[in-house]
Protein backbone atom coordinates (compact mmCIF):
# COMPACT_ATOMS: atom_id res chain seq x y z
CA MET A 1 -24.01 55.88 27.50
CA SER A 2 -22.47 57.10 30.72
CA GLU A 3 -19.74 59.70 30.56
CA GLU A 4 -16.22 58.92 31.69
CA PRO A 5 -15.65 60.27 35.20
CA VAL A 6 -13.47 63.34 35.59
CA LEU A 7 -10.38 62.25 37.46
CA PRO A 8 -8.18 64.44 39.65
CA ARG A 9 -5.20 65.90 37.82
CA ILE A 10 -2.22 63.56 37.90
CA ARG A 11 1.34 64.69 37.24
CA PRO A 12 1.96 63.85 33.54
CA GLU A 13 5.28 62.17 34.25
CA ILE A 14 3.58 59.90 36.79
CA ALA A 15 0.66 59.09 34.50
CA ALA A 16 3.19 58.02 31.85
CA LEU A 17 5.08 55.68 34.19
CA PRO A 18 4.60 51.94 33.72
CA ALA A 19 3.80 50.05 36.90
CA TYR A 20 6.66 48.07 38.42
CA ARG A 21 6.74 44.70 36.74
CA GLN A 22 7.31 41.88 39.19
CA GLY A 23 8.84 38.62 38.05
CA LYS A 24 6.15 36.31 36.72
CA GLN A 25 4.80 33.68 39.08
CA ALA A 26 5.32 29.99 38.30
CA SER A 27 2.92 27.08 38.22
CA PRO A 28 3.55 24.21 40.69
CA ASP A 29 5.40 22.16 38.06
CA ALA A 30 7.65 25.02 36.89
CA PHE A 31 10.78 26.65 38.29
CA LYS A 32 10.40 30.34 39.16
CA LEU A 33 13.69 31.94 38.10
CA SER A 34 12.33 35.42 37.47
CA SER A 35 12.74 37.35 40.74
CA ASN A 36 16.24 36.57 42.07
CA GLU A 37 14.72 34.93 45.11
CA ASN A 38 16.64 32.60 47.41
CA PRO A 39 15.65 28.98 46.73
CA PHE A 40 16.33 27.99 50.35
CA GLU A 41 13.80 28.15 53.17
CA PRO A 42 14.31 30.75 55.93
CA LEU A 43 17.45 30.42 58.01
CA PRO A 44 17.30 28.50 61.33
CA GLY A 45 15.52 30.45 64.05
CA VAL A 46 13.78 32.88 61.70
CA LEU A 47 10.30 31.34 61.81
CA ASP A 48 10.44 31.09 65.60
CA ALA A 49 11.50 34.74 65.86
CA VAL A 50 8.67 35.85 63.56
CA ASN A 51 6.13 33.82 65.51
CA ALA A 52 7.36 35.40 68.74
CA ALA A 53 6.85 38.85 67.23
CA GLY A 54 3.14 38.21 67.01
CA ALA A 55 1.74 41.32 68.65
CA PHE A 56 0.34 42.51 65.34
CA ASN A 57 -2.10 44.81 67.14
CA ARG A 58 0.84 46.96 68.28
CA TYR A 59 3.01 49.32 66.25
CA PRO A 60 6.65 48.30 65.73
CA ASP A 61 9.63 50.30 66.96
CA ALA A 62 9.77 53.04 64.31
CA THR A 63 13.57 53.25 64.61
CA ALA A 64 14.24 49.48 64.48
CA ALA A 65 16.77 50.23 67.22
CA ARG A 66 17.81 46.64 67.97
CA LEU A 67 18.66 45.94 64.35
CA ARG A 68 20.44 49.27 63.90
CA GLU A 69 22.58 48.57 66.95
CA ARG A 70 23.41 45.07 65.72
CA LEU A 71 24.39 46.29 62.25
CA ALA A 72 26.33 49.23 63.67
CA ALA A 73 28.47 46.83 65.71
CA ARG A 74 28.93 44.65 62.64
CA TYR A 75 30.22 47.51 60.47
CA GLY A 76 32.03 49.52 63.14
CA VAL A 77 29.77 52.58 62.91
CA SER A 78 27.32 54.30 65.25
CA PRO A 79 23.62 53.30 65.28
CA ASP A 80 22.76 56.72 63.83
CA GLU A 81 24.87 55.81 60.79
CA VAL A 82 22.49 52.92 60.04
CA HIS A 83 18.99 53.38 58.65
CA ILE A 84 16.45 50.55 58.25
CA GLY A 85 13.79 50.50 55.55
CA ALA A 86 11.25 48.24 53.89
CA GLY A 87 13.81 46.85 51.48
CA SER A 88 16.79 48.70 50.01
CA VAL A 89 14.62 50.09 47.21
CA SER A 90 12.57 52.06 49.73
CA LEU A 91 15.77 53.53 51.15
CA LEU A 92 16.84 54.62 47.67
CA ALA A 93 13.45 56.26 47.21
CA GLN A 94 13.96 58.18 50.47
CA LEU A 95 17.43 59.34 49.45
CA LEU A 96 16.11 60.52 46.09
CA LEU A 97 13.31 62.48 47.74
CA ALA A 98 15.80 64.00 50.16
CA THR A 99 18.23 65.15 47.46
CA SER A 100 16.55 65.45 44.08
CA GLY A 101 13.59 67.36 42.70
CA PRO A 102 12.44 69.25 39.60
CA GLY A 103 15.42 70.53 37.62
CA ASP A 104 17.84 68.11 39.27
CA GLU A 105 19.52 65.13 37.59
CA VAL A 106 20.26 61.59 38.77
CA VAL A 107 22.98 59.63 36.98
CA TYR A 108 23.00 55.84 36.74
CA ALA A 109 24.11 53.08 34.37
CA TRP A 110 21.66 51.53 31.95
CA ARG A 111 20.54 48.86 31.75
CA SER A 112 20.41 48.49 35.51
CA PHE A 113 17.70 47.94 38.14
CA GLU A 114 14.41 48.69 36.42
CA ALA A 115 13.00 50.65 39.38
CA TYR A 116 15.60 53.42 39.03
CA PRO A 117 13.81 55.42 36.28
CA SER A 118 10.48 55.29 38.11
CA LEU A 119 11.95 56.31 41.45
CA VAL A 120 13.71 59.27 39.86
CA ALA A 121 10.52 60.36 38.08
CA VAL A 122 8.48 60.12 41.29
CA ALA A 123 10.98 62.43 42.97
CA GLY A 124 10.43 64.89 40.11
CA ALA A 125 14.04 64.71 38.93
CA THR A 126 15.49 63.80 35.52
CA SER A 127 17.27 60.54 34.74
CA VAL A 128 20.66 60.60 33.03
CA GLN A 129 21.28 57.06 31.81
CA VAL A 130 24.86 56.12 30.90
CA PRO A 131 25.15 53.03 28.65
CA LEU A 132 26.95 49.97 29.95
CA THR A 133 30.19 48.88 28.33
CA ALA A 134 30.27 46.15 25.69
CA ASP A 135 30.80 43.55 28.43
CA PHE A 136 27.76 44.80 30.40
CA ARG A 137 29.69 46.68 33.08
CA HIS A 138 29.34 50.17 34.51
CA ASP A 139 31.30 52.74 32.51
CA LEU A 140 32.43 54.76 35.51
CA PRO A 141 34.55 57.28 33.56
CA ALA A 142 31.55 58.06 31.36
CA MET A 143 29.32 58.31 34.44
CA ALA A 144 31.73 60.78 36.02
CA ASP A 145 31.72 62.78 32.78
CA ALA A 146 27.89 62.88 32.94
CA VAL A 147 27.91 64.65 36.31
CA THR A 148 27.02 68.34 35.98
CA ASP A 149 26.10 71.13 38.33
CA ARG A 150 22.52 69.82 38.14
CA THR A 151 23.48 66.35 39.38
CA ARG A 152 22.31 65.59 42.90
CA LEU A 153 22.71 61.81 43.14
CA VAL A 154 24.57 59.01 41.35
CA ILE A 155 23.63 55.34 41.65
CA VAL A 156 26.21 52.57 41.26
CA CYS A 157 24.76 49.05 41.28
CA SER A 158 27.26 46.31 42.11
CA PRO A 159 26.75 43.54 41.14
CA ASN A 160 24.69 45.14 38.42
CA ASN A 161 21.12 43.90 38.22
CA PRO A 162 20.25 42.44 35.72
CA THR A 163 23.57 41.92 33.89
CA GLY A 164 25.77 40.53 36.70
CA PRO A 165 29.26 42.13 36.72
CA THR A 166 30.59 44.07 39.68
CA VAL A 167 32.40 47.38 39.89
CA GLY A 168 36.05 47.09 40.90
CA TYR A 169 37.23 48.55 44.18
CA ASP A 170 40.02 50.64 42.67
CA GLU A 171 37.86 52.02 39.86
CA PHE A 172 35.15 52.94 42.35
CA VAL A 173 37.60 54.86 44.52
CA SER A 174 38.83 56.73 41.44
CA PHE A 175 35.22 57.46 40.51
CA VAL A 176 34.43 58.84 43.96
CA ASP A 177 37.46 61.11 43.69
CA ARG A 178 36.03 62.60 40.47
CA VAL A 179 32.51 63.24 41.78
CA PRO A 180 31.95 66.54 43.62
CA ARG A 181 31.60 66.08 47.36
CA ASP A 182 28.17 67.70 47.43
CA VAL A 183 26.77 64.99 45.10
CA LEU A 184 25.46 61.88 46.86
CA ILE A 185 26.82 58.53 45.62
CA VAL A 186 24.63 55.53 46.41
CA LEU A 187 26.35 52.15 46.18
CA ASP A 188 23.51 49.67 45.72
CA GLU A 189 24.80 46.30 46.93
CA ALA A 190 21.63 44.19 47.07
CA TYR A 191 23.59 41.12 45.93
CA ALA A 192 26.91 41.75 47.69
CA GLU A 193 26.89 38.51 49.69
CA PHE A 194 27.16 36.45 46.50
CA VAL A 195 30.28 38.22 45.21
CA THR A 196 33.39 36.04 44.95
CA ASP A 197 35.68 38.34 42.94
CA PRO A 198 38.15 39.80 45.49
CA ALA A 199 38.78 42.84 43.26
CA SER A 200 35.15 43.95 43.58
CA VAL A 201 34.06 46.99 45.52
CA GLU A 202 32.75 46.33 49.03
CA GLY A 203 30.68 49.03 50.67
CA GLY A 204 31.85 48.62 54.25
CA ARG A 205 35.50 48.81 53.20
CA VAL A 206 34.88 51.81 50.96
CA ARG A 207 33.24 53.84 53.70
CA ALA A 208 35.90 52.89 56.24
CA VAL A 209 38.76 53.86 53.92
CA LEU A 210 37.27 56.94 52.26
CA ALA A 211 35.16 58.25 55.17
CA ARG A 212 33.24 60.35 52.65
CA PRO A 213 29.92 61.81 53.85
CA ASN A 214 28.60 61.64 50.28
CA VAL A 215 28.82 57.84 49.99
CA VAL A 216 25.88 55.73 51.20
CA VAL A 217 25.82 51.94 50.96
CA LEU A 218 22.56 50.01 50.53
CA ARG A 219 22.11 46.36 51.53
CA THR A 220 19.09 44.08 51.84
CA PHE A 221 17.91 40.97 53.66
CA SER A 222 15.76 39.99 50.66
CA LYS A 223 18.32 38.10 48.60
CA ALA A 224 21.06 36.16 50.41
CA TYR A 225 19.13 36.09 53.69
CA GLY A 226 15.92 34.93 52.01
CA LEU A 227 13.58 37.49 53.59
CA ALA A 228 12.11 38.88 50.35
CA GLY A 229 8.56 38.49 51.68
CA LEU A 230 9.25 40.56 54.80
CA ARG A 231 10.77 43.61 53.06
CA ILE A 232 13.72 44.77 55.12
CA GLY A 233 16.96 46.45 54.10
CA TYR A 234 19.45 48.94 55.46
CA ALA A 235 21.65 51.88 54.58
CA ILE A 236 25.05 52.78 56.00
CA GLY A 237 26.09 56.40 55.71
CA HIS A 238 26.71 59.75 57.32
CA THR A 239 24.18 60.62 60.04
CA GLY A 240 23.23 63.90 58.38
CA VAL A 241 22.44 62.19 55.09
CA LEU A 242 20.48 59.37 56.73
CA ASP A 243 18.56 61.84 58.90
CA ALA A 244 17.39 63.51 55.69
CA ALA A 245 16.29 60.11 54.35
CA ARG A 246 14.52 59.32 57.62
CA SER A 247 12.53 62.53 57.30
CA THR A 248 11.09 61.35 53.96
CA ALA A 249 10.26 57.80 55.09
CA ILE A 250 6.72 56.50 55.44
CA PRO A 251 6.37 56.09 59.23
CA LEU A 252 6.31 52.57 60.67
CA SER A 253 6.92 50.86 57.33
CA VAL A 254 9.39 48.36 58.84
CA THR A 255 7.44 45.66 60.66
CA ALA A 256 8.36 44.07 63.98
CA ALA A 257 8.29 40.68 62.24
CA GLY A 258 10.77 41.90 59.66
CA GLU A 259 13.14 43.24 62.30
CA ALA A 260 12.91 40.03 64.32
CA ALA A 261 13.58 37.92 61.22
CA ALA A 262 16.61 40.04 60.30
CA LEU A 263 18.08 39.70 63.79
CA ALA A 264 17.55 35.94 63.78
CA SER A 265 19.13 35.71 60.33
CA LEU A 266 22.23 37.50 61.57
CA ASP A 267 22.45 34.90 64.35
CA ALA A 268 22.58 32.15 61.71
CA GLU A 269 25.53 33.54 59.79
CA SER A 270 27.43 30.26 59.50
CA GLU A 271 24.47 28.65 57.77
CA LEU A 272 24.03 31.76 55.62
CA LEU A 273 27.62 31.58 54.42
CA HIS A 274 27.16 27.92 53.55
CA ARG A 275 24.02 28.62 51.53
CA VAL A 276 25.61 31.55 49.74
CA SER A 277 28.60 29.40 48.80
CA VAL A 278 26.25 26.76 47.39
CA ILE A 279 24.44 29.31 45.25
CA ALA A 280 27.70 30.93 44.09
CA GLU A 281 29.15 27.55 43.12
CA ARG A 282 25.91 26.65 41.34
CA ARG A 283 26.03 29.99 39.51
CA ASP A 284 29.64 29.59 38.38
CA ARG A 285 28.98 26.05 37.17
CA LEU A 286 25.93 27.21 35.22
CA VAL A 287 27.83 30.09 33.60
CA GLU A 288 30.52 27.70 32.40
CA ARG A 289 27.96 25.32 30.91
CA LEU A 290 26.01 28.13 29.26
CA ARG A 291 29.11 29.54 27.61
CA GLU A 292 29.81 26.11 26.18
CA THR A 293 26.44 26.29 24.39
CA GLY A 294 27.55 29.45 22.56
CA TRP A 295 25.92 32.13 24.69
CA GLY A 296 28.16 35.10 25.60
CA ILE A 297 27.22 35.13 29.28
CA PRO A 298 28.92 38.06 31.06
CA ASP A 299 30.65 37.78 34.42
CA ALA A 300 28.04 36.78 37.01
CA GLN A 301 28.56 37.89 40.61
CA GLY A 302 24.96 37.97 41.88
CA ASN A 303 22.50 35.10 42.17
CA PHE A 304 21.52 35.31 38.50
CA VAL A 305 22.93 35.12 34.98
CA TRP A 306 22.33 37.35 31.95
CA PHE A 307 21.50 36.19 28.44
CA PRO A 308 22.29 39.05 26.00
CA ALA A 309 19.47 38.05 23.67
CA ALA A 310 18.87 41.56 22.26
CA ASP A 311 16.11 41.48 19.63
CA ARG A 312 15.57 37.74 20.25
CA THR A 313 14.65 38.30 23.90
CA VAL A 314 10.91 37.62 23.62
CA GLU A 315 11.47 34.54 21.46
CA VAL A 316 14.07 33.01 23.78
CA ALA A 317 12.05 33.81 26.90
CA ALA A 318 9.09 31.97 25.37
CA ALA A 319 11.30 28.90 24.88
CA PHE A 320 12.26 28.98 28.56
CA GLU A 321 8.63 29.30 29.63
CA GLU A 322 7.60 26.42 27.37
CA ALA A 323 10.21 24.31 29.19
CA GLY A 324 8.70 25.19 32.59
CA LEU A 325 11.26 27.87 33.43
CA ILE A 326 9.84 31.27 34.36
CA VAL A 327 12.55 33.86 33.60
CA ARG A 328 12.70 37.65 33.45
CA PRO A 329 12.85 39.11 29.94
CA PHE A 330 13.83 42.71 29.23
CA PRO A 331 12.61 43.11 25.63
CA GLY A 332 15.28 44.39 23.29
CA ASP A 333 18.09 43.77 25.78
CA GLY A 334 18.19 40.29 27.27
CA ILE A 335 16.99 37.78 29.83
CA ARG A 336 17.85 37.42 33.50
CA VAL A 337 17.73 33.92 34.91
CA SER A 338 17.92 33.51 38.68
CA ILE A 339 19.95 30.73 40.28
CA GLY A 340 17.32 28.41 41.68
CA GLU A 341 17.10 24.77 42.61
CA GLU A 342 19.85 22.39 41.51
CA GLU A 343 17.24 20.45 39.54
CA SER A 344 16.60 23.47 37.31
CA LEU A 345 20.14 23.74 35.93
CA ASP A 346 19.98 20.98 33.32
CA ARG A 347 16.72 22.37 31.97
CA VAL A 348 18.20 25.87 31.71
CA VAL A 349 21.19 24.51 29.79
CA GLU A 350 18.96 22.50 27.44
CA VAL A 351 16.97 25.60 26.47
CA ALA A 352 20.16 27.63 26.15
CA ALA A 353 21.64 25.05 23.78
CA ALA A 354 18.49 25.02 21.67
CA THR A 355 18.35 28.83 21.40
CA ALA A 356 22.05 29.73 21.26
CA PRO A 357 23.19 32.26 18.63
CA ARG A 358 24.27 30.57 15.42
């Protein structure tokens, strides 16, 4: 019997980390509602732009200068106040590496985006998870109370993935006022384009009004813009903070095709707004129907809805899968169901009615 090979020493906290769990793929006859993807094809002009960026034997512009300049003009900031990354999650990873290490703490709500604990652990820092409120919202006063002299970064996810509610503008401003100015606040707005509640926080407005160097806003082209497969997102923040993030970035991780697709998507904004309105209307209609079945669906402001299934999560998720609906279960907490094709809605409601709490 051969002996097990001796492996290099791995950091214990990394060895204990579970791998990121992607939403399950769907068979051709099923609806994939597990990854919050956009059900629409790429926006007009995107495929042509990607095809034109076909010099794959050449490195891309490491600074993504054209896209930074375009976004800077859009948000009324300088190009140096915009940073492009391979999705907003990569930008968060860079900010964590730039600010947080062993002995430091990172505060965020829980449950929230499942990558947060892993990203914090990879940076060597300690997670401080603050429970959501009973209606699945961020408890910002409790999060502010959790900030100590060891805190280096706080994450606020709005709309919150996977539960759906947003953070209000006024409560966010009050929260920022309570957090020390040498603690970085990251407002993760991956789903901002789908928000219809006018009282919700909006990153561009927050930065313009507060002008706080310790507030960074994250956005992505993966969700509303439908570029999930090209991995491109951006951060808006103070140049000094973004320079620190840039210093931790993996060089050349943003592809020329991704930058070209993002620029073309910005050119198609009227069509984008139409598609977003369709998805938001579809979402609101689905929430109303689901609540009629008896499910306590919380406020939904992203492109997904949350079933608070608790200890029935695995059982209910199996019922969805049996009906040809691939959803995203979080065992012990609940199920996230993305807003997909119109044809999927009736099937979602049928399963919800059959599994509703009695």
